[in-house]
Amino acid sequence: MEQKPTTIKEIAKQLNISFSTVSRALHDHPNIGLRTKLRVQQLAKELHYEPNQTAIFFQQRKTFTIGVIIPELAEAFFSTSINGIEDTAEKNKYTVLLGQSHDSEEREKKILETMKQHRVDGVIISISKNTVNYEHFESLKKYGIPVVFFDRIPKMSDIHYVSSNMISGTLQAVSFLIKKGHRVIGMINGPEKLLASQERKEGYQQSMTKSRLKFDPSLVVNSDLSLTGTQLAMEELLSSKRKPTAIVTFNDYVALDAIQYAQKRKRKINKDICFVSFANLPISSYSAYPPLASVEQYPYIQGQKATEILLELMNKNKDETGQKEVYYKIIVESQLVLHEKK
Amino acid sequence: MEQKPTTIKEIAKQLNISFSTVSRALHDHPNIGLRTKLRVQQLAKELHYEPNQTAIFFQQRKTFTIGVIIPELAEAFFSTSINGIEDTAEKNKYTVLLGQSHDSEEREKKILETMKQHRVDGVIISISKNTVNYEHFESLKKYGIPVVFFDRIPKMSDIHYVSSNMISGTLQAVSFLIKKGHRVIGMINGPEKLLASQERKEGYQQSMTKSRLKFDPSLVVNSDLSLTGTQLAMEELLSSKRKPTAIVTFNDYVALDAIQYAQKRKRKINKDICFVSFANLPISSYSAYPPLASVEQYPYIQGQKATEILLELMNKNKDETGQKEVYYKIIVESQLVLHEKK
DNA sequence: TTAAATTATGCAAAGGTTTGCGGAGAAAAC
DNA sequence: GTTTTCTCCGCAAACCTTTGCATAATTTAA
């Protein structure tokens, strides 16, 4: 019973005109008679004509598809940013091909490979925290597939990216704690390789200097963001000589793990020790002891911006090629959000 | 600088053979001389030949893409099930085109439309809770695009689906509470239209009857799953004449909202009132008062199964067409998981 | 050697669409 | 009435690949 989709040829045959005429009629091409145009559009509707996109993709060397690769969908930050990506893409008639690296470089490569084969028009990517090799990104360039990075950005020059301002975000967070009277402030940072970690450290250092406090590098420890990684980091901080009374954590997940660990170690949350973190996830509003405040990074906007840049890059290609490229480096401001006590 | 991708024609020209030979050489076709095969494969590698998938898609009338539509990526249940889908798809060389309905029927339709245009080979969908009209699903059938539903399933006959066994899940949940001594048990159910809601009610009723307890329909209230919806539902239960000492909620999000509301109303959690819910999300492990237990629905497995069915449907099409169709109705068993006290 | 069987290669069509170019026919200008 | 100018439409190529069928080349059998 499966009906074959109507084609332009079919319409042409029934109307006894050439299929190029049909094509033009359907596209409101100027060189077309009003009469025939209407006849064609009429019949097209009757036969439920729908253009064969695969043919068009092929013909136009374009797929109106963008590939999106992120580490982990389950993390609220990423699923929210995908909302921004998807909405923007949809508005511009693009669809989203999704891939998760699960923080494996190998998977990341493989997904990128598949996407290249699927001839995506562009790629948005937040790299795996374990990715050390950047060749697979370079290779996309050769094929003229534009790439926009966001949030987790590789240390490469000549790339487009959008990220949130971690330096100023950290500044806000640390200043907030200092204003509350804390003098010894620890930091559980993420993997050192990540740009985001470096910026947090930078921001931490800046605000300490600003307030004429000593910057003690031993108070900045790294976690690989896993539960045990965070616990190790906490252990290190809690057993440090200069007992920190407040800790800034890499994100809310780390914060929650850290808080649980602090409780296990008999620290009274918000008395013995306070927490401030990043991401401002809804999860923390349900938590028993949420961090005092969290730096909102506006993932939706980041996704949106990244997509807008990509759209521009994908369309530019046609017109002005060969000009020296300008690289977009968009910084989305972050904002410390206080968690109200209930 | 942008190099044009190598085509089969290019290889053929350089080797002075016909491009059909090249095609066959690259596919290890039996009718091909070993010498030429090697020569071709050698050159293909040198020129970094990569087949133009869009051409192949077009030629084969297949895109190796499956569309996945879910209500909300941010919900852990769905993002986990997508993991199952993506992994299974990837293993079979399929890619995933993603769309979120955000629980809007209109968006759902639109996404489906776009996916149809993109000529996806099949669709996996968990429908929006506000979808009342099912025409857009029917229409896919006409085009021979197989659809597999999961978790949120429309009330249609002749469909393929996978869902978790809510009846037995609810049975486990309620029995658990009864065994703990509760006699008056309330339920905050989801929207009545959802099959999942009906099944929960069914399970609730069954276990009451089984234990020779009276089934009181006024103890089963519905929430639209929003915060206020849940609060309204809670208000109704708390003000009911027969004070329930335990409540089964539609999912963990509802549970957390309900628990917060109960606290606001000065109920002591796990003393005055206990909660059991569905989904078993990691979120609840961070919560101050998580539900006592939660019914794990194995979203990853659901996604996996749905994809496996879809793969089968997509491949069947070719061979045996016209046979009367068999509809898959896969029930994934659910499992009550107790939350340890710490 | 030659005929027969086998193996390797080429030809050409098909899949649906867009688009530059040329030409037919009609309207306008002289 | 002839030429010029438009307006509208058809032809055909191109995008790249796969594949059935025919044919050329080679091997095997007689």
XYZ file of C-alpha atoms (C1' of nucleotides) in Angstrom:
744
model
C 0.000 0.000 0.000
C 3.074 2.119 0.355
C 2.696 5.007 -2.012
C 5.648 6.333 -3.914
C 6.291 9.972 -3.183
C 5.338 12.377 -5.931
C 8.225 13.815 -7.892
C 8.632 16.862 -10.027
C 8.784 14.641 -13.050
C 5.407 13.202 -12.231
C 3.846 16.635 -12.043
C 5.515 17.636 -15.276
C 4.162 14.614 -17.058
C 0.616 15.167 -15.895
C 0.720 18.796 -16.933
C 2.608 18.048 -20.102
C 5.313 20.542 -19.417
C 8.999 20.168 -18.756
C 10.150 19.439 -15.267
C 12.391 22.459 -15.194
C 9.302 24.579 -15.523
C 7.754 22.746 -12.627
C 10.827 23.290 -10.526
C 10.776 26.989 -11.243
C 7.072 27.276 -10.627
C 7.482 25.760 -7.206
C 10.237 28.184 -6.330
C 8.487 31.356 -7.445
C 11.167 31.893 -9.974
C 10.634 35.194 -11.846
C 10.747 33.744 -15.341
C 7.533 31.892 -15.093
C 4.007 32.573 -16.324
C 1.403 33.177 -13.712
C -1.006 30.696 -15.255
C 1.384 27.789 -15.332
C 2.714 28.662 -11.926
C -0.726 28.368 -10.422
C -1.509 25.181 -12.300
C 1.674 23.603 -11.042
C 1.226 24.680 -7.465
C -2.332 23.487 -7.553
C -1.453 20.037 -8.780
C 1.523 19.821 -6.452
C -0.804 20.332 -3.550
C -3.269 17.778 -4.825
C -0.607 15.148 -5.204
C 0.950 16.062 -1.865
C 4.220 16.773 -3.505
C 7.160 17.014 -1.165
C 10.601 17.688 -2.514
C 13.065 14.891 -2.090
C 15.521 16.427 0.281
C 18.171 13.832 -0.300
C 18.215 14.786 -3.955
C 18.402 18.436 -3.050
C 21.141 17.871 -0.512
C 23.071 16.036 -3.121
C 22.506 18.611 -5.767
C 23.273 21.578 -3.565
C 26.183 19.972 -1.822
C 24.542 20.965 1.435
C 22.608 19.043 4.027
C 21.161 21.718 6.288
C 22.383 19.622 9.150
C 24.762 20.629 11.891
C 26.634 18.165 14.003
C 26.720 18.731 17.736
C 29.161 16.865 19.922
C 29.133 17.177 23.674
C 30.632 15.121 26.467
C 27.508 14.131 28.333
C 23.880 14.810 27.673
C 22.916 13.975 31.215
C 24.677 17.040 32.508
C 22.161 19.817 32.772
C 24.600 22.360 31.459
C 24.886 20.552 28.160
C 21.289 19.613 27.716
C 20.360 23.234 28.261
C 22.895 24.475 25.788
C 21.523 22.024 23.263
C 18.168 23.684 23.701
C 19.761 26.920 22.602
C 21.400 25.202 19.683
C 18.329 23.362 18.572
C 16.031 26.349 18.768
C 18.366 28.521 16.760
C 19.029 25.808 14.241
C 15.372 25.116 13.774
C 14.574 28.748 13.163
C 16.994 28.641 10.291
C 15.785 25.354 8.876
C 18.707 23.367 10.106
C 18.521 20.109 11.967
C 20.793 18.757 14.632
C 22.794 15.570 14.440
C 23.779 14.608 17.950
C 26.762 12.795 19.373
C 28.123 12.260 22.866
C 31.793 11.693 23.442
C 31.333 10.479 27.011
C 34.644 12.185 27.572
C 36.518 9.748 25.387
C 38.837 11.133 22.769
C 38.417 8.051 20.661
C 34.658 8.347 20.601
C 34.942 11.992 19.812
C 37.053 11.206 16.787
C 34.735 8.521 15.609
C 31.654 10.687 15.896
C 33.368 13.470 14.047
C 34.282 11.011 11.332
C 30.707 9.830 10.953
C 29.458 13.363 10.879
C 31.934 14.267 8.200
C 30.716 11.351 6.165
C 27.171 12.479 6.649
C 28.307 15.741 5.158
C 27.141 17.984 7.947
C 27.431 21.618 6.987
C 29.083 22.565 10.229
C 29.948 21.357 13.698
C 29.484 22.676 17.215
C 31.525 20.949 19.817
C 32.397 20.997 23.470
C 35.430 18.796 23.682
C 35.984 15.800 25.886
C 38.023 16.499 28.963
C 40.408 13.730 27.948
C 41.112 15.013 24.488
C 44.757 15.920 24.080
C 45.128 15.531 20.356
C 43.547 18.072 18.074
C 44.185 16.648 14.644
C 40.625 15.616 14.092
C 39.562 19.220 14.402
C 42.200 20.410 11.996
C 41.099 17.884 9.450
C 37.613 19.368 9.313
C 39.107 22.632 8.249
C 40.623 21.036 5.195
C 37.219 19.929 4.109
C 35.824 23.378 4.591
C 33.515 22.334 7.392
C 33.356 25.177 9.884
C 33.657 24.372 13.571
C 32.571 26.369 16.576
C 33.700 25.355 20.037
C 31.890 26.183 23.212
C 32.436 25.839 26.932
C 35.190 23.261 26.720
C 37.616 24.722 24.288
C 40.874 23.254 23.044
C 44.070 25.198 23.300
C 44.364 25.976 19.654
C 44.820 29.214 17.832
C 42.688 30.181 14.891
C 39.424 28.773 16.126
C 35.974 30.113 16.674
C 34.505 29.746 20.092
C 32.046 30.967 22.636
C 32.550 30.517 26.324
C 31.489 32.138 29.491
C 33.687 34.571 31.283
C 35.157 32.368 33.934
C 37.624 34.920 35.162
C 34.972 37.445 36.036
C 32.674 34.692 37.281
C 35.326 33.480 39.669
C 36.078 37.022 40.675
C 32.466 37.473 41.652
C 32.395 34.220 43.546
C 35.566 34.805 45.515
C 34.764 38.453 46.207
C 31.423 37.378 47.547
C 33.140 35.072 50.007
C 35.701 37.676 50.989
C 32.948 40.168 51.620
C 31.343 37.600 53.877
C 34.498 37.615 55.930
C 36.279 34.554 54.642
C 40.002 34.874 54.432
C 41.185 31.350 53.704
C 39.408 30.197 50.591
C 40.025 26.926 48.851
C 39.249 25.958 45.310
C 38.407 22.620 43.783
C 39.262 23.155 40.189
C 38.699 20.906 37.193
C 41.314 19.127 35.062
C 44.237 21.431 34.541
C 44.194 21.027 30.796
C 40.833 22.717 30.446
C 40.871 26.361 29.580
C 37.962 26.754 31.976
C 40.147 25.542 34.827
C 42.912 27.941 33.993
C 40.524 30.834 33.889
C 39.028 29.924 37.219
C 42.460 29.827 38.744
C 43.275 33.139 37.123
C 40.102 34.681 38.519
C 40.805 33.263 41.935
C 44.273 34.670 41.945
C 43.131 38.064 40.715
C 40.534 38.516 43.399
C 42.922 37.462 46.122
C 45.485 39.966 44.947
C 42.820 42.627 44.599
C 41.839 42.171 48.209
C 45.440 42.107 49.297
C 45.180 38.522 50.415
C 47.962 36.076 49.921
C 47.571 33.709 47.004
C 48.372 30.271 48.306
C 48.663 27.794 45.436
C 48.261 24.849 47.790
C 44.672 25.893 48.325
C 43.855 25.251 44.683
C 43.470 21.545 44.071
C 42.277 19.669 41.011
C 39.541 17.114 40.648
C 38.915 14.996 37.610
C 35.251 15.745 38.305
C 34.462 12.197 39.339
C 33.123 11.461 42.806
C 36.401 10.017 44.031
C 38.377 12.770 42.378
C 36.355 15.305 44.295
C 36.703 13.377 47.533
C 40.460 13.263 47.156
C 40.501 16.966 46.493
C 38.359 17.626 49.545
C 40.586 15.486 51.714
C 43.543 17.500 50.613
C 41.847 20.784 51.406
C 40.447 19.691 54.748
C 43.767 18.396 55.909
C 45.649 21.465 54.789
C 47.360 23.502 57.450
C 45.504 26.678 56.696
C 41.957 25.449 57.225
C 39.835 26.975 54.472
C 36.485 28.279 55.700
C 35.074 28.428 52.226
C 35.543 26.516 49.023
C 34.839 27.397 45.441
C 34.061 24.334 43.375
C 34.297 23.746 39.655
C 30.579 23.109 39.259
C 27.455 22.153 41.158
C 27.985 18.426 40.856
C 31.394 18.777 42.394
C 29.895 21.039 45.036
C 27.297 18.491 46.038
C 29.845 15.714 46.214
C 32.166 17.943 48.186
C 29.411 18.945 50.593
C 28.501 15.350 51.246
C 32.111 14.566 51.913
C 32.450 17.520 54.270
C 29.476 16.252 56.219
C 31.024 12.831 56.455
C 34.080 14.534 57.917
C 31.810 16.169 60.519
C 32.056 19.669 59.167
C 28.981 21.803 59.677
C 27.933 23.192 56.312
C 27.575 26.966 56.215
C 29.155 27.176 59.662
C 32.492 25.459 59.591
C 32.662 25.662 55.853
C 30.823 27.348 52.994
C 30.561 26.519 49.359
C 30.152 28.504 46.205
C 30.098 26.897 42.811
C 29.412 27.182 39.119
C 26.496 26.306 36.863
C 23.505 27.089 39.024
C 21.731 23.859 38.287
C 18.161 23.221 39.404
C 19.462 20.152 41.192
C 20.913 22.278 43.950
C 17.545 23.734 44.872
C 16.469 20.290 46.016
C 19.604 19.614 47.923
C 19.734 19.627 51.708
C 22.693 21.975 51.803
C 23.063 23.662 48.494
C 26.038 25.915 47.844
C 25.512 29.464 49.074
C 25.705 30.772 45.566
C 26.521 29.596 42.104
C 27.835 31.280 38.986
C 25.254 31.080 36.261
C 26.884 30.461 32.901
C 23.851 30.844 30.681
C 24.267 27.654 28.710
C 21.214 28.348 26.584
C 22.720 31.605 25.391
C 26.041 29.952 24.780
C 24.374 27.387 22.571
C 22.473 30.078 20.788
C 25.522 32.198 20.118
C 27.556 29.248 18.950
C 24.837 28.366 16.469
C 24.554 31.916 15.223
C 28.254 32.041 14.562
C 28.141 28.714 12.811
C 25.264 29.814 10.618
C 27.234 32.831 9.592
C 30.328 30.785 8.824
C 28.371 28.282 6.793
C 26.813 30.956 4.648
C 29.883 33.088 4.263
C 31.740 30.314 2.527
C 29.854 30.918 -0.680
C 30.430 34.580 -1.265
C 33.737 35.779 -0.032
C 36.189 32.989 -0.052
C 39.901 33.406 0.170
C 39.759 36.442 2.386
C 41.745 36.173 5.520
C 39.514 34.698 8.124
C 38.330 36.488 11.232
C 37.986 34.314 14.308
C 35.043 34.726 16.577
C 35.799 34.680 20.248
C 32.566 35.352 22.036
C 32.560 35.710 25.776
C 29.221 35.348 27.500
C 29.190 37.188 30.794
C 28.496 35.060 33.827
C 26.580 36.068 36.887
C 26.766 35.013 40.500
C 23.378 33.920 41.742
C 22.679 33.746 45.451
C 20.626 30.828 46.676
C 17.934 32.090 48.926
C 17.536 30.453 52.239
C 14.124 28.979 52.676
C 42.836 26.439 -0.279
C 39.745 24.342 0.118
C 40.332 21.093 -1.686
C 37.536 19.443 -3.569
C 36.813 15.989 -2.239
C 38.058 13.159 -4.405
C 35.379 11.327 -6.333
C 35.241 7.930 -7.896
C 35.422 9.566 -11.276
C 38.677 11.200 -10.380
C 40.205 7.893 -9.399
C 38.892 6.267 -12.541
C 40.419 8.942 -14.705
C 43.816 8.731 -13.102
C 43.848 4.966 -13.460
C 42.314 5.064 -16.901
C 39.541 2.650 -16.038
C 35.817 3.045 -15.832
C 34.297 4.374 -12.671
C 32.092 1.349 -12.245
C 35.217 -0.691 -11.865
C 36.439 1.674 -9.236
C 33.173 1.436 -7.383
C 33.347 -2.332 -7.370
C 36.975 -2.364 -6.337
C 36.181 -0.255 -3.332
C 33.383 -2.549 -2.297
C 35.260 -5.810 -2.608
C 32.838 -6.888 -5.229
C 33.570 -10.462 -6.364
C 33.801 -9.658 -10.056
C 36.975 -7.704 -9.862
C 40.569 -8.494 -10.641
C 42.924 -8.561 -7.735
C 45.463 -6.364 -9.467
C 43.091 -3.561 -10.315
C 41.430 -3.844 -6.943
C 44.704 -3.194 -5.212
C 45.634 -0.398 -7.547
C 42.336 1.309 -6.914
C 42.434 0.922 -3.175
C 45.969 2.174 -3.134
C 45.163 5.314 -5.053
C 41.976 5.868 -3.111
C 43.986 5.952 0.046
C 46.532 8.304 -1.425
C 43.892 10.749 -2.541
C 42.018 10.399 0.735
C 38.944 9.304 -1.077
C 35.773 9.402 0.972
C 32.504 8.403 -0.584
C 30.005 11.187 -0.920
C 27.331 10.037 1.439
C 24.739 12.429 0.142
C 25.055 10.840 -3.262
C 24.789 7.407 -1.724
C 21.816 8.378 0.393
C 20.135 9.670 -2.679
C 20.985 6.684 -4.767
C 20.006 4.148 -2.138
C 16.946 6.030 -0.980
C 18.234 5.640 2.534
C 19.922 8.035 4.898
C 21.105 5.837 7.758
C 19.617 8.402 10.047
C 16.963 7.897 12.668
C 14.913 10.692 14.099
C 14.446 10.814 17.847
C 11.814 13.037 19.387
C 11.459 13.428 23.124
C 9.717 15.941 25.315
C 12.636 17.274 27.277
C 16.306 16.524 27.113
C 16.913 18.024 30.523
C 14.996 15.216 32.166
C 17.438 12.568 33.188
C 15.116 9.797 32.126
C 15.189 10.969 28.547
C 18.814 11.852 28.308
C 19.649 8.400 29.600
C 17.372 6.702 27.149
C 19.026 8.645 24.373
C 22.295 7.132 25.467
C 20.784 3.735 24.814
C 19.476 4.870 21.467
C 22.675 6.509 20.363
C 24.898 3.616 21.343
C 22.751 1.097 19.537
C 22.379 3.314 16.507
C 26.075 3.934 16.293
C 26.883 0.261 16.464
C 24.763 -0.193 13.385
C 26.166 2.780 11.526
C 23.148 4.940 12.052
C 23.182 8.500 13.277
C 20.664 10.277 15.415
C 18.722 13.369 14.425
C 17.398 14.937 17.595
C 14.304 16.957 18.348
C 12.606 18.118 21.527
C 8.896 18.762 21.609
C 9.011 20.611 24.916
C 5.640 19.021 25.446
C 4.030 20.991 22.671
C 1.979 19.121 20.126
C 2.627 21.768 17.539
C 6.362 21.512 17.910
C 6.129 17.771 17.797
C 4.346 17.963 14.479
C 6.791 20.415 13.063
C 9.802 18.367 14.065
C 8.251 15.267 12.586
C 7.648 17.175 9.387
C 11.257 18.290 9.175
C 12.468 14.804 9.869
C 10.270 13.415 7.169
C 11.726 15.925 4.767
C 15.171 14.935 5.810
C 14.170 11.445 4.838
C 15.021 9.761 8.093
C 14.795 6.003 7.796
C 12.810 5.650 10.971
C 11.617 7.464 14.050
C 11.716 6.824 17.781
C 9.438 8.987 19.808
C 8.199 9.592 23.296
C 5.188 11.780 22.783
C 4.443 15.129 24.336
C 2.090 14.983 27.263
C -0.142 17.494 25.529
C -0.500 15.591 22.297
C -4.101 14.598 21.691
C -4.094 14.326 17.949
C -2.325 11.405 16.355
C -2.591 12.158 12.661
C 1.012 13.106 12.290
C 2.006 9.626 13.382
C -0.405 7.993 10.978
C 0.990 10.016 8.137
C 4.443 8.559 8.629
C 3.031 5.149 8.053
C 1.836 6.147 4.627
C 5.361 7.064 3.699
C 6.660 3.767 4.934
C 8.697 5.328 7.704
C 8.579 2.985 10.683
C 7.920 4.459 14.109
C 8.671 3.045 17.520
C 7.203 4.668 20.592
C 8.678 4.468 24.040
C 7.766 5.480 27.554
C 5.066 7.954 26.599
C 2.877 6.061 24.245
C -0.217 7.253 22.421
C -3.438 5.349 22.721
C -3.364 3.904 19.261
C -3.673 0.391 18.041
C -1.275 -1.094 15.566
C 1.859 0.558 16.829
C 5.223 -0.643 17.967
C 6.348 0.365 21.389
C 8.536 -0.341 24.337
C 7.651 0.755 27.813
C 8.355 -0.246 31.322
C 5.963 -2.310 33.288
C 4.247 0.326 35.314
C 1.644 -1.986 36.732
C 4.165 -4.271 38.321
C 6.331 -1.321 39.268
C 3.469 0.292 41.102
C 2.584 -3.012 42.673
C 6.072 -3.244 44.076
C 5.970 0.321 45.317
C 2.620 0.060 47.031
C 3.290 -3.378 48.465
C 6.497 -2.033 49.931
C 4.541 0.677 51.719
C 1.883 -1.726 52.914
C 4.525 -4.018 54.276
C 5.916 -1.074 56.177
C 2.564 -0.722 57.853
C 0.939 2.019 55.840
C -2.749 1.636 55.298
C -3.795 4.939 53.806
C -1.692 5.504 50.726
C -2.080 8.394 48.353
C -0.933 8.702 44.801
C 0.090 11.709 42.759
C -0.399 10.488 39.270
C 0.509 12.143 35.966
C -1.853 13.457 33.293
C -4.738 11.084 32.908
C -4.286 10.768 29.188
C -0.931 9.083 29.515
C -0.916 5.342 29.361
C 1.721 5.435 32.059
C -0.746 7.137 34.388
C -3.425 4.590 33.733
C -1.063 1.771 34.431
C 0.078 3.282 37.670
C -3.499 3.621 38.760
C -4.164 0.078 37.720
C -1.177 -1.154 39.697
C -2.212 0.870 42.691
C -5.689 -0.561 42.591
C -4.445 -4.092 42.172
C -2.150 -3.997 45.138
C -4.803 -2.496 47.362
C -7.237 -5.194 46.412
C -4.604 -7.841 46.849
C -3.985 -6.717 50.404
C -7.699 -6.515 51.082
C -7.506 -2.768 51.532
C -10.193 -0.501 50.295
C -9.482 1.299 47.047
C -10.378 4.937 47.583
C -10.344 6.823 44.272
C -10.153 10.171 46.063
C -6.657 9.267 47.169
C -5.447 9.231 43.586
C -4.953 12.759 42.301
C -3.436 14.025 39.111
C -0.650 16.506 38.558
C 0.325 18.029 35.243
C 3.885 17.450 36.469
C 4.610 21.126 36.876
C 5.581 22.507 40.275
C 2.209 24.141 40.862
C 0.381 21.109 39.545
C 2.156 18.993 42.102
C 1.491 21.481 44.873
C -2.195 21.500 44.072
C -2.201 17.722 44.118
C -0.416 17.670 47.454
C -2.805 20.171 48.931
C -5.665 17.957 47.924
C -4.095 14.898 49.494
C -3.045 16.620 52.704
C -6.483 18.073 53.252
C -8.247 14.835 52.543
C -10.264 13.313 55.364
C -8.359 10.080 55.409
C -4.872 11.392 56.043
C -2.499 9.406 53.893
C 0.681 8.385 55.677
C 2.479 7.607 52.449
C 2.357 8.872 48.903
C 3.422 7.335 45.647
C 4.446 9.970 43.132
C 4.603 9.876 39.365
C 8.344 10.453 39.258
C 11.269 11.765 41.267
C 10.818 15.361 40.199
C 7.257 15.269 41.428
C 8.441 13.566 44.597
C 10.965 16.268 45.367
C 8.435 19.005 44.745
C 5.888 17.184 46.860
C 8.365 16.658 49.675
C 9.250 20.328 49.721
C 5.600 21.184 49.862
C 4.969 18.736 52.679
C 7.743 20.354 54.656
C 6.213 23.750 54.070
C 3.005 22.310 55.488
C 4.952 21.205 58.572
C 4.826 17.534 57.892
C 7.805 15.553 59.104
C 9.189 13.575 56.203
C 9.532 9.844 56.846
C 7.590 10.286 60.093
C 4.295 11.915 59.321
C 4.507 11.022 55.725
C 6.622 8.834 53.456
C 7.279 8.985 49.750
C 7.995 6.434 47.091
C 8.414 7.393 43.474
C 9.481 6.434 39.975
C 12.604 6.922 37.904
C 15.352 6.563 40.485
C 17.254 9.618 39.356
C 20.693 10.460 40.727
C 19.234 13.796 41.764
C 17.488 12.211 44.698
C 20.726 10.995 46.231
C 21.713 14.606 46.826
C 18.407 15.602 48.247
C 17.877 16.260 51.922
C 14.897 13.944 52.149
C 14.868 11.678 49.177
C 11.952 9.328 48.643
C 12.287 6.074 50.561
C 12.447 4.134 47.365
C 12.017 4.642 43.668
C 11.015 2.401 40.804
C 13.863 2.121 38.361
C 12.586 2.082 34.799
C 15.838 1.347 33.018
C 15.684 4.109 30.460
C 18.920 3.048 28.817
C 17.504 -0.374 28.108
C 14.280 1.104 26.853
C 16.192 3.242 24.404
C 18.240 0.275 23.352
C 15.251 -1.964 22.777
C 13.382 0.714 20.876
C 16.336 1.141 18.571
C 16.717 -2.563 18.045
C 13.095 -2.850 17.034
C 13.412 0.098 14.721
C 16.483 -1.364 13.081
C 14.604 -4.541 12.447
C 11.634 -2.694 10.995
C 13.807 -0.601 8.753
C 15.555 -3.614 7.318
C 12.514 -5.811 7.018
C 10.857 -3.423 4.636
C 13.067 -4.559 1.819
C 12.544 -8.273 1.865
C 9.117 -9.277 2.936
C 6.693 -6.564 2.177
C 2.978 -6.965 2.060
C 2.883 -9.537 4.804
C 0.569 -8.722 7.608
C 2.522 -6.771 10.106
C 3.370 -7.924 13.592
C 3.424 -5.221 16.226
C 6.122 -5.188 18.823
C 5.001 -4.469 22.331
C 8.030 -4.770 24.521
C 7.646 -4.444 28.235
C 10.792 -3.726 30.188
C 10.478 -4.916 33.739
C 10.865 -2.275 36.384
C 12.429 -2.678 39.774
C 11.886 -0.985 43.092
C 15.144 0.350 44.460
C 15.441 1.223 48.118
C 17.380 4.329 48.989
C 19.808 3.550 51.719
C 19.829 5.802 54.688
C 23.143 7.412 55.232
C 44.441 -24.509 -32.200
C 39.734 -23.641 -31.349
C 35.588 -23.751 -28.672
C 33.756 -23.199 -24.254
C 33.714 -21.489 -19.796
C 35.149 -18.199 -16.735
C 36.599 -13.812 -15.153
C 37.286 -8.949 -15.463
C 35.871 -4.641 -17.222
C 32.965 -1.082 -19.498
C 28.487 1.007 -20.766
C 24.609 3.210 -19.500
C 20.661 4.065 -16.797
C 18.683 5.575 -12.695
C 17.794 8.349 -8.641
C 15.328 13.940 -8.231
C 16.607 18.392 -8.431
C 18.536 22.974 -9.963
C 20.037 26.165 -13.437
C 22.509 28.347 -17.587
C 21.464 28.827 -22.130
C 18.971 28.968 -26.245
C 14.679 29.350 -28.663
C 9.736 29.984 -29.526
C 6.159 32.957 -29.338
C 4.053 37.266 -28.228
C 4.099 42.086 -27.499
C 6.139 46.450 -28.524
C 8.589 49.726 -31.428
C 9.614 51.540 -35.816
C 4.990 44.653 -42.172
C 9.407 44.049 -40.307
C 12.482 44.302 -36.568
C 13.417 44.533 -31.782
C 12.453 43.452 -27.153
C 10.472 40.780 -23.714
C 8.295 36.893 -21.511
C 7.959 32.246 -20.838
C 9.344 27.629 -21.399
C 12.233 23.413 -22.756
C 16.735 21.149 -23.252
C 20.423 19.212 -21.179
C 24.124 18.999 -18.009
C 25.628 18.334 -13.481
C 25.835 16.488 -8.704
C 28.123 10.998 -7.462
C 27.130 6.599 -6.848
C 25.427 1.727 -7.633
C 24.254 -2.084 -10.530
C 22.211 -5.040 -14.404
C 23.699 -6.270 -18.653
C 26.772 -6.666 -22.389
C 31.360 -7.325 -23.959
C 36.228 -7.940 -23.876
C 39.917 -10.563 -22.066
C 41.636 -14.460 -20.132
C 41.798 -19.170 -18.773
C 40.406 -23.952 -19.216
C 38.911 -27.854 -21.650
C 38.697 -30.409 -25.746
